[in-house]
Coordinates of C-alpha atoms and ligand atoms in Angstrom, one line a residue:
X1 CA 36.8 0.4 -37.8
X2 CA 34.2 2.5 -39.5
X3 CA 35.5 6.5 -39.6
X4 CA 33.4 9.6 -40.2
X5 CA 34.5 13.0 -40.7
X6 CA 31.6 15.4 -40.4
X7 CA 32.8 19.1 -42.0
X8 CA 31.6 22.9 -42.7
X9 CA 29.3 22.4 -39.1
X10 CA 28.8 25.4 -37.0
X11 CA 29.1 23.1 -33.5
X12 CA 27.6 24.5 -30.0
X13 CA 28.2 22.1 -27.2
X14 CA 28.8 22.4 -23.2
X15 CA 32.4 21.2 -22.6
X16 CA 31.9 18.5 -19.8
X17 CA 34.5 19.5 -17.1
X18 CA 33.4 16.8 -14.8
X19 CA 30.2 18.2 -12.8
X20 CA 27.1 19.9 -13.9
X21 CA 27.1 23.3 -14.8
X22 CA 25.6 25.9 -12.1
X23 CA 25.0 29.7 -11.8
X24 CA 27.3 31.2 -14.3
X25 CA 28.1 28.2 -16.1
X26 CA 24.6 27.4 -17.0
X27 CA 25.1 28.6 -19.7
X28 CA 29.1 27.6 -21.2
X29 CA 28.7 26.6 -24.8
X30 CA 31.5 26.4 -26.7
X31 CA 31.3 27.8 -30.3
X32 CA 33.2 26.4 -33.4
X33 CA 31.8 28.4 -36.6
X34 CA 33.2 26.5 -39.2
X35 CA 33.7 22.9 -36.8
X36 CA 34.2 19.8 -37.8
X37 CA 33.9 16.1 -36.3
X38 CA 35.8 12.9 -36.9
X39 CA 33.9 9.8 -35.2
X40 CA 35.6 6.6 -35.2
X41 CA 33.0 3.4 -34.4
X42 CA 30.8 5.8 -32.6
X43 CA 32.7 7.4 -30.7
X44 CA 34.7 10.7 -31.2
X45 CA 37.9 11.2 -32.1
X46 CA 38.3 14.7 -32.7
X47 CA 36.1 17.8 -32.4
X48 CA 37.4 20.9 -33.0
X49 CA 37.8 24.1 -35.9
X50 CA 37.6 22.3 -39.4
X51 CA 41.2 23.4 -40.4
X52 CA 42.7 22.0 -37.2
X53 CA 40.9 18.4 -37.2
X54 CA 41.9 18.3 -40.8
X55 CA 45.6 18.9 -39.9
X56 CA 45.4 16.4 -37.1
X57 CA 44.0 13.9 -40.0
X58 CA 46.7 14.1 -42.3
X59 CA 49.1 13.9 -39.5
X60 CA 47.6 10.3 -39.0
X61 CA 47.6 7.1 -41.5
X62 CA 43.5 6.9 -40.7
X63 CA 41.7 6.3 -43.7
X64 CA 38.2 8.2 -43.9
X65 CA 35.4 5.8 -44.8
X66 CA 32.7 8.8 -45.5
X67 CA 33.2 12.2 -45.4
X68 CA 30.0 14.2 -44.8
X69 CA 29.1 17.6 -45.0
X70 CA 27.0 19.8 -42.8
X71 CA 26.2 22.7 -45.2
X72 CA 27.5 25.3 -42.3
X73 CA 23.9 23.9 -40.5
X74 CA 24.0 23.9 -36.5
X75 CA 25.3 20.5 -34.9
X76 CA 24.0 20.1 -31.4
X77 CA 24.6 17.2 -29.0
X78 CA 21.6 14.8 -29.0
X79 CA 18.9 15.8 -26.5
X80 CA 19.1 13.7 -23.2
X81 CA 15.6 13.5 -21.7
X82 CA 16.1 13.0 -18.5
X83 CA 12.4 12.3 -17.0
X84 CA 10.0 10.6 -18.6
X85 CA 6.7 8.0 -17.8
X86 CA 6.9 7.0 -22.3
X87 CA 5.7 3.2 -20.8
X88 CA 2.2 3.6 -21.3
X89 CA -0.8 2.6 -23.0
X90 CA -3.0 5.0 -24.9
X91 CA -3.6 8.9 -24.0
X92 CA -6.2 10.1 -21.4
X93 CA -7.7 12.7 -24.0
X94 CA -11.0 12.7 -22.5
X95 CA -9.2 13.6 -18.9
X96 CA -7.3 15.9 -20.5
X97 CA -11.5 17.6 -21.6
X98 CA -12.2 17.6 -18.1
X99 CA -8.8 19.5 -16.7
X100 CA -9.7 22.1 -19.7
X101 CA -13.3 22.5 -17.6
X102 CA -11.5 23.3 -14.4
X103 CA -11.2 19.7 -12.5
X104 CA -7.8 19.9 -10.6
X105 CA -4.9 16.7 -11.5
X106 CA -5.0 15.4 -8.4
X107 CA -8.7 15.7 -7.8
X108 CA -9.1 13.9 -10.8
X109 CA -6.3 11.4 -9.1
X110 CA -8.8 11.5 -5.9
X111 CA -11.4 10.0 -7.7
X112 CA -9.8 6.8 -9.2
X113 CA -8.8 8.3 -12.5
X114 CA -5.7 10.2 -14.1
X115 CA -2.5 7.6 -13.2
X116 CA -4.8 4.9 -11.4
X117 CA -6.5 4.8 -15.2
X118 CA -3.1 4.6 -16.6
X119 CA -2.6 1.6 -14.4
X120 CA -5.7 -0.3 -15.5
X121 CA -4.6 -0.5 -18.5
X122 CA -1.2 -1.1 -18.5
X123 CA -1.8 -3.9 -15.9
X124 CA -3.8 -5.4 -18.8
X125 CA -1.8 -4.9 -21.4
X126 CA -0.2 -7.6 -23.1
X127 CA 3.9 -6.9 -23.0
X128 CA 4.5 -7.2 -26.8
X129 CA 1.5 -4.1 -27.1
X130 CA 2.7 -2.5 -24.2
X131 CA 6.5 -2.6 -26.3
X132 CA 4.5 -1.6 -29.6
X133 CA 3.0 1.5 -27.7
X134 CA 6.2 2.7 -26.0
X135 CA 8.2 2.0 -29.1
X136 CA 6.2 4.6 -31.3
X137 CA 6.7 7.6 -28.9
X138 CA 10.6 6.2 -28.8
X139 CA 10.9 6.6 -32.1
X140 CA 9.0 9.6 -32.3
X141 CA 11.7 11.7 -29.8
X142 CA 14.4 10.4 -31.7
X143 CA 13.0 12.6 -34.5
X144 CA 12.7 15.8 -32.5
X145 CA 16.6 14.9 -31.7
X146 CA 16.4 12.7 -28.6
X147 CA 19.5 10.1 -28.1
X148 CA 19.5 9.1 -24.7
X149 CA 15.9 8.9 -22.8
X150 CA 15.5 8.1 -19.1
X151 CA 12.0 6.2 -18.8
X152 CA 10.3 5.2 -15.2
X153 CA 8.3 2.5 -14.3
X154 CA 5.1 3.3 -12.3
X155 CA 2.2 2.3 -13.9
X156 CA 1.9 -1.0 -12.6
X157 CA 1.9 -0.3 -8.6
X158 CA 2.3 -3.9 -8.2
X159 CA 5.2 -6.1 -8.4
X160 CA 4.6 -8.3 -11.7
X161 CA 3.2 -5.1 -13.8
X162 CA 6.5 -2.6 -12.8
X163 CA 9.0 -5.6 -13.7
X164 CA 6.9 -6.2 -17.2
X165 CA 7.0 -2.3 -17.4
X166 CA 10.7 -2.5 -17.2
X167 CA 11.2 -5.3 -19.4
X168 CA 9.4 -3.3 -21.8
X169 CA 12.2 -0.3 -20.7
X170 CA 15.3 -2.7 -21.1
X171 CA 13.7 -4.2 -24.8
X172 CA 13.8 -0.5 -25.8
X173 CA 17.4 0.1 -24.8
X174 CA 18.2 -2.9 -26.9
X175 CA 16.0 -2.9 -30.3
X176 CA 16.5 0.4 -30.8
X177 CA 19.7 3.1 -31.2
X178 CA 18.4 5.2 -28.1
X179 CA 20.3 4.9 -24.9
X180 CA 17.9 4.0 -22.1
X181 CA 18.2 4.8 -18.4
X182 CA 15.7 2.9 -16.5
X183 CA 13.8 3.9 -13.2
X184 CA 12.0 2.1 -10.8
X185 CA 8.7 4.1 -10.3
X186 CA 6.3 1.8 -7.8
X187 CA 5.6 4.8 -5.6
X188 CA 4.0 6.9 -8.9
X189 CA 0.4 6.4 -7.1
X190 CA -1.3 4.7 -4.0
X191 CA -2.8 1.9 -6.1
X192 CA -6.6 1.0 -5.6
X193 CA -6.3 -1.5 -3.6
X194 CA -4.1 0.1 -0.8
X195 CA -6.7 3.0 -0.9
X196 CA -6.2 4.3 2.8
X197 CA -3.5 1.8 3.6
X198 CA -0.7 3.7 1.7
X199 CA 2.2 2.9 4.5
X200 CA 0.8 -0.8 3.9
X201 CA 1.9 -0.4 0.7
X202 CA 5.3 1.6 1.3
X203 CA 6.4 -1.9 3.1
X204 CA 4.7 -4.4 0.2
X205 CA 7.6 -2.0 -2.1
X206 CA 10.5 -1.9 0.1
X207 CA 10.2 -5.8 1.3
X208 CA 8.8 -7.0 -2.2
X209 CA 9.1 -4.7 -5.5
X210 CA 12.5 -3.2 -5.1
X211 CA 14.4 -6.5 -3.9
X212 CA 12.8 -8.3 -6.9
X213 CA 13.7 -5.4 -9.2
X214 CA 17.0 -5.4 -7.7
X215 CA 17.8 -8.9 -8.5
X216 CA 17.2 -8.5 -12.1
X217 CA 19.8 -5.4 -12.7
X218 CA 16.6 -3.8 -14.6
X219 CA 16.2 -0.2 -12.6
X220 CA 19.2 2.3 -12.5
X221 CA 17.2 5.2 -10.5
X222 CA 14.1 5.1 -7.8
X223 CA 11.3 7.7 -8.3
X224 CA 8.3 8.4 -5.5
X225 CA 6.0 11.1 -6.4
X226 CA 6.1 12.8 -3.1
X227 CA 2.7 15.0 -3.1
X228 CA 0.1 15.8 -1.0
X229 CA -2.5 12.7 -1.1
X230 CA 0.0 10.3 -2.4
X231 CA 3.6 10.0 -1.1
X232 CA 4.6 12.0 2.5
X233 CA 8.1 13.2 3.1
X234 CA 8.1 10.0 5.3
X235 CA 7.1 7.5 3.3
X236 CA 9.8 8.7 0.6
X237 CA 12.6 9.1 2.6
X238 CA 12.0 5.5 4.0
X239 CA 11.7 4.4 0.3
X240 CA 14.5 6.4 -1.5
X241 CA 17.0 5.2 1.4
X242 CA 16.2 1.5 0.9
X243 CA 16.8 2.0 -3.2
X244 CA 19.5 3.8 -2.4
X245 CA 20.9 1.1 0.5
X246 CA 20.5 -1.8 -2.6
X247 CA 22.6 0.3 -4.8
X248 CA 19.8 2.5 -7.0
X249 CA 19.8 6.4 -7.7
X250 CA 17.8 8.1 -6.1
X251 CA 15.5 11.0 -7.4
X252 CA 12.1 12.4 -6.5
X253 CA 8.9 14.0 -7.8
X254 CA 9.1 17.2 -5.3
X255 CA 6.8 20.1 -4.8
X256 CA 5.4 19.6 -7.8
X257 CA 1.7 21.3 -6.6
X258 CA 2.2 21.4 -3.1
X259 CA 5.4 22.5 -1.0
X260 CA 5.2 19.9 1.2
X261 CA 9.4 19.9 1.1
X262 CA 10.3 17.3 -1.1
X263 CA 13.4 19.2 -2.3
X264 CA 14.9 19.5 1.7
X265 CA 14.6 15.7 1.4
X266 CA 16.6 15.5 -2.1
X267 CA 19.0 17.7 -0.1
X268 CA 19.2 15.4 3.0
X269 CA 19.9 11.9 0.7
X270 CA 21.8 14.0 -1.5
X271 CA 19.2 12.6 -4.1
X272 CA 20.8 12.6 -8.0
X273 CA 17.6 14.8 -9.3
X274 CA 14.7 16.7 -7.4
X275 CA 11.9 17.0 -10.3
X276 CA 9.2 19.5 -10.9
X277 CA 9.8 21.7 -8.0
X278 CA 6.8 24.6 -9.1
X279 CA 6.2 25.1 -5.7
X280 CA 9.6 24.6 -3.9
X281 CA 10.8 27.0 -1.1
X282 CA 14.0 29.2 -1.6
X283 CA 15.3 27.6 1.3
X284 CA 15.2 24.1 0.3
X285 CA 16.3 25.3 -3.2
X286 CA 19.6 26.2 -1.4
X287 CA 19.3 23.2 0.4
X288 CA 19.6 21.6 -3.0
X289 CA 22.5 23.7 -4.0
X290 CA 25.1 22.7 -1.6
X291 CA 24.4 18.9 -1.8
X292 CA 24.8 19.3 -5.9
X293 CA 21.4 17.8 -5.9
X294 CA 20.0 18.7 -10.2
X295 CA 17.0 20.5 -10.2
X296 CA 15.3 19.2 -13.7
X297 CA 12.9 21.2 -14.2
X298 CA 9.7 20.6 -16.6
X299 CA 8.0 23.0 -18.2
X300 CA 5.5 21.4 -20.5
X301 CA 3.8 20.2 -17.5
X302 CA 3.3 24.0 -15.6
X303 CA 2.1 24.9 -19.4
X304 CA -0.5 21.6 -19.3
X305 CA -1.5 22.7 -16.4
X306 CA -1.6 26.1 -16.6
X307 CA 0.5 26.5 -13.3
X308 CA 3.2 29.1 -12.8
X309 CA 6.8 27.7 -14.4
X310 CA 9.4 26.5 -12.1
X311 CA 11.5 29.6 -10.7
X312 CA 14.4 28.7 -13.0
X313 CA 16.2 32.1 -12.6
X314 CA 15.9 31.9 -8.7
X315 CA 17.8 28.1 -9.0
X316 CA 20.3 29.8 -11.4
X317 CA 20.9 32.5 -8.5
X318 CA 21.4 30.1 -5.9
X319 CA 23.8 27.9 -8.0
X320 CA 21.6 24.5 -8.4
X321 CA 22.5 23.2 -12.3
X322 CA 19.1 22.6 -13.6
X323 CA 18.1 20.2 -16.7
X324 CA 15.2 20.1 -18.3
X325 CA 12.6 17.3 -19.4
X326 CA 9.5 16.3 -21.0
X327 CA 8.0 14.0 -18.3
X328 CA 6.3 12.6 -21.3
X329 CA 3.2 11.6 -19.6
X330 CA -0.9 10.7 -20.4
X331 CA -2.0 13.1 -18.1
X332 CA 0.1 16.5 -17.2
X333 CA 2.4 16.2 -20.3
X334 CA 1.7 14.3 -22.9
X335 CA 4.9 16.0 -25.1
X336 CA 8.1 13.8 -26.4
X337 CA 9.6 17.1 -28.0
X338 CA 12.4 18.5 -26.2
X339 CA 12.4 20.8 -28.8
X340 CA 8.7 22.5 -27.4
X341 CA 10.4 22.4 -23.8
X342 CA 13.0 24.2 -25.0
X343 CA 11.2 26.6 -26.4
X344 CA 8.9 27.2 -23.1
X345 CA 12.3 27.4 -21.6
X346 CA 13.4 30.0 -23.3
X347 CA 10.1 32.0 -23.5
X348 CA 8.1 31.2 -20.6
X349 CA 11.1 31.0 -18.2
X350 CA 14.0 33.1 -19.2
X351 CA 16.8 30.9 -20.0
X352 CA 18.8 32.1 -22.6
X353 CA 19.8 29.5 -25.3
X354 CA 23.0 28.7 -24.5
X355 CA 21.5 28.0 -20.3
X356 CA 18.5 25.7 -22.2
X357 CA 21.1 23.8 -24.5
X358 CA 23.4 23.0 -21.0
X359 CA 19.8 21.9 -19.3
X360 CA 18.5 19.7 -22.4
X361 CA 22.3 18.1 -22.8
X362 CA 25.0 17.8 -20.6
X363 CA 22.7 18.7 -17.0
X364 CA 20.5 16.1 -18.5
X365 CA 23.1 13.5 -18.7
X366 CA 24.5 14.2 -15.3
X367 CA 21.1 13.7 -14.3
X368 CA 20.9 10.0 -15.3
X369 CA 24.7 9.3 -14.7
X370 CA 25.0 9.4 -18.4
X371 CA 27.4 12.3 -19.0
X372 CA 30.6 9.9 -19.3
X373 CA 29.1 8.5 -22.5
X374 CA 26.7 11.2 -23.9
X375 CA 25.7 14.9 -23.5
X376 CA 28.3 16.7 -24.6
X377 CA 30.6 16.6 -28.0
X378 CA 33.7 15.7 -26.0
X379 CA 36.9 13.4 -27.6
X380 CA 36.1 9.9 -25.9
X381 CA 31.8 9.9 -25.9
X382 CA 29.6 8.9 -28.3
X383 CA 28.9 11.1 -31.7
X384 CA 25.8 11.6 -31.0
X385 CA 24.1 14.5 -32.0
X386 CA 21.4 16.6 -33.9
X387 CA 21.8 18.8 -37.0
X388 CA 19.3 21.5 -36.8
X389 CA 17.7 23.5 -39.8
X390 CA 19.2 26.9 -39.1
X391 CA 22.1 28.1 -37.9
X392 CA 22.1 28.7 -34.1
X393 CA 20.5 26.6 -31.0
X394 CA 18.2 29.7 -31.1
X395 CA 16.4 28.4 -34.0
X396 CA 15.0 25.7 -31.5
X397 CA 12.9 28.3 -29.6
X398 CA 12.4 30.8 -33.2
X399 CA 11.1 28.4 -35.3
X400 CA 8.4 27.1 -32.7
X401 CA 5.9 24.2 -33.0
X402 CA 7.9 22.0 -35.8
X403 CA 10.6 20.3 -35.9
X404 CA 13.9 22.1 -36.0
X405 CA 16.1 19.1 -36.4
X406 CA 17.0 18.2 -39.7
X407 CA 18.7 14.7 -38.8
X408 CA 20.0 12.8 -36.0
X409 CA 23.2 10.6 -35.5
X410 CA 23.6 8.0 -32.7
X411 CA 26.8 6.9 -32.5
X412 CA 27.9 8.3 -35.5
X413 CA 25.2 6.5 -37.6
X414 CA 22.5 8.3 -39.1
X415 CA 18.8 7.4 -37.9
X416 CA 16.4 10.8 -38.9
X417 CA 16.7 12.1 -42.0
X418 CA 16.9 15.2 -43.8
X419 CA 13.1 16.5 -44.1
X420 CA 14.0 20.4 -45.4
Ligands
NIG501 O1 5.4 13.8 -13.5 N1 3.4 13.7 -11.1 C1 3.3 12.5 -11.3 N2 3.6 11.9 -12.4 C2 3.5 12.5 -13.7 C3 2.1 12.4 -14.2 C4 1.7 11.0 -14.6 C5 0.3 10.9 -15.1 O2 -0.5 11.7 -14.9 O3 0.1 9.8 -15.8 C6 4.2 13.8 -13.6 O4 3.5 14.9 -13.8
FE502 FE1 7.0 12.9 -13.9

């Protein structure tokens, strides 16, 4: 038994009550200005004012190992990022040139490259360089104060490639201190060789990829990007309800550019998450409301590609919780920090601070069926958290474009260090 006691921390956490928080409680953060935290083998024991857990202590025979203390600096929970593609090869920089000329995503989609590129090369890649690749960025959000990381599948679009994909996703969640929630991502793109024949390959997924994913207990969620020119309403209801029918979450890539009603459908198979949503009709929005469907919205992608933000305030109104997420991506977001989306959030889409901290933490974790364990500092989950270089959450969005986090602890242990 190895125990912490973490003193003189100004603490700002959701309190998980046992569902998201919507409309008005977007935004409940509790406050402790002078807080402390006593973590016992990961997980906590005690979080509270620093005078009261110190009572509690000596009202106890536990022995402190290492006391630690905070300075008076901010203590966060870690970031849960709840959407992400980090399983890829290298970046798409050149891609990236041509968007910055005026060539539309999915026209660039149309013509073979953007995620079908992706795919060539992952296909190719050897697994161990694949793991090296993925790894890096891994490490990389753990810096900017990422604990727990959901990561899909999806550049592979054929069976052998998505399982070494999520092989690579399952090494992750066990050579490194992140939590890992994987996601089964076969409909990301119809692949090359299904050009034209996209419900041929809706049926090679259902009757192939998902059984054999299935069987090896490696996918927790299933994705479909459900866009104009790739996935129809159809074709992901028919694939969402077989995931869901062999015991997989489902979640979906919805009116991201077009509103072709991929939020109704989250609605209708009362889908864990509806992503994106830029485009999304108030309607469906509602829709999305009453089935408690989590809209996690993603705002480095509307900035990369200079499209209007996702109407955050309108989802706020109507009482959907909403998270928010990298979507760490080559192509419309290629962005581990949660501390930048943050930032957009706060700026670009009117959230105050305390609504963005209850999107990047405890929404987040309800997102990937995490929040028992992680995404808020509750008695019972795991100490896992980020101490930030300032005093408030607000520094996050104040002190833009570095890194605001001055270290990280998973499960009590520390893995980023002090860089002030
Ligand atoms: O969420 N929209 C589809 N998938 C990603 C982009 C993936 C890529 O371009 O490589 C997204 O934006
Ligand atoms: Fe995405």
């Amino acid at each position: 038994m190895i125990t912490k006691l973490f003193r003189n921390a100004a603490i700002f956490t959701p309190v998980d009550s046992g569902t998201p928080k919507a409309g008005p409680l977007q935004g409940d953060v509790r406050v402790l200005d002078r807080g402390a935290l006593l973590c016992r083998n990961g997980l906590l024991e005690a979080v509270g004012p620093e005078d009261q857990v110190l009572q509690r202590l000596a009202a106890t025979a536990l022995d402190v190992d290492h006391e630690i203390d905070l300075g008076g600096r901010c203590v966060i929970p870690g970031f849960v990022d709840p959407h992400t593609h980090l399983c890829f090869m290298m970046p798409r920089e050149q891609e990236f040139s041509l968007r910055l000329q005026g060539v539309e995503y999915l026209e660039i989609l149309r013509r073979g490259g953007g995620i079908l590129s992706t795919v060539r090369s992952v296909r190719q890649a050897e697994e161990s360089a694949l793991y090296e690749a993925t790894h890096r960025r891994a490490m990389s959000a753990l810096r900017l104060g990422t604990t727990t990381v959901e990561i899909k599948s999806g550049y592979g679009l054929d069976t052998a490639t998505e399982l070494k994909m999520l092989r690579v996703i399952a090494r992750l969640a066990r050579e490194t201190p992140l939590d890992v929630v994987p996601t089964l991502m076969g409909a990301h793109a119809v692949p090359e060789e299904y050009r034209d024949r996209s419900d041929a390959y809706v049926d090679r997924l259902i009757q192939e990829m998902l059984p054999a994913v299935v069987a090896q207990g490696i996918a927790r969620f299933c994705d479909v990007f459900c866009e104009k020119g790739v996935f129809s309403v159809e074709q992901s209801r028919r694939i969402l309800k077989a995931a869901q029918a062999q015991g997989l979450g489902a979640k979906i890539h919805a009116d991201e550019v077009h509103d072709l009603g991929g939020a109704a459908l989250a609605a209708e198979i009362r889908a864990v998450s509806a992503e994106h949503l830029l485009a999304a009709r108030k309607e469906n929005l509602r829709a999305m409301a009453q089935a408690g469907t989590i809209a996690v919205v993603l705002p480095a992608t509307a900035y990369c590609l200079r499209k209007p933000f996702a109407p955050v305030r309108t989802m706020i109104d109507l009482g959907v919780p909403v998270a928010l997420a990298t979507d760490t991506n080559p192509g419309s977001s290629y962005t581990e920090s949660m501390p930048f989306v943050f930032g957009l959030a706060v700026f670009m889409m009117g959230l105050s601070v305390e609504e963005a901290l209850v999107a990047a933490t405890l929404n987040a974790a309800y997102a990937v069926g995490a929040a028992a364990r992680v995404g808020s500092l509750d008695v019972g989950k795991q100490a896992d958290f980020a101490v930030l270089d300032g005093e408030t959450p607000a520094v996050i969005a104040y002190h833009a474009g570095v890194n605001p986090v001055a270290q990280v602890y998973k499960k009590g242990e520390q893995y980023a260090p002090w860089t002030g």
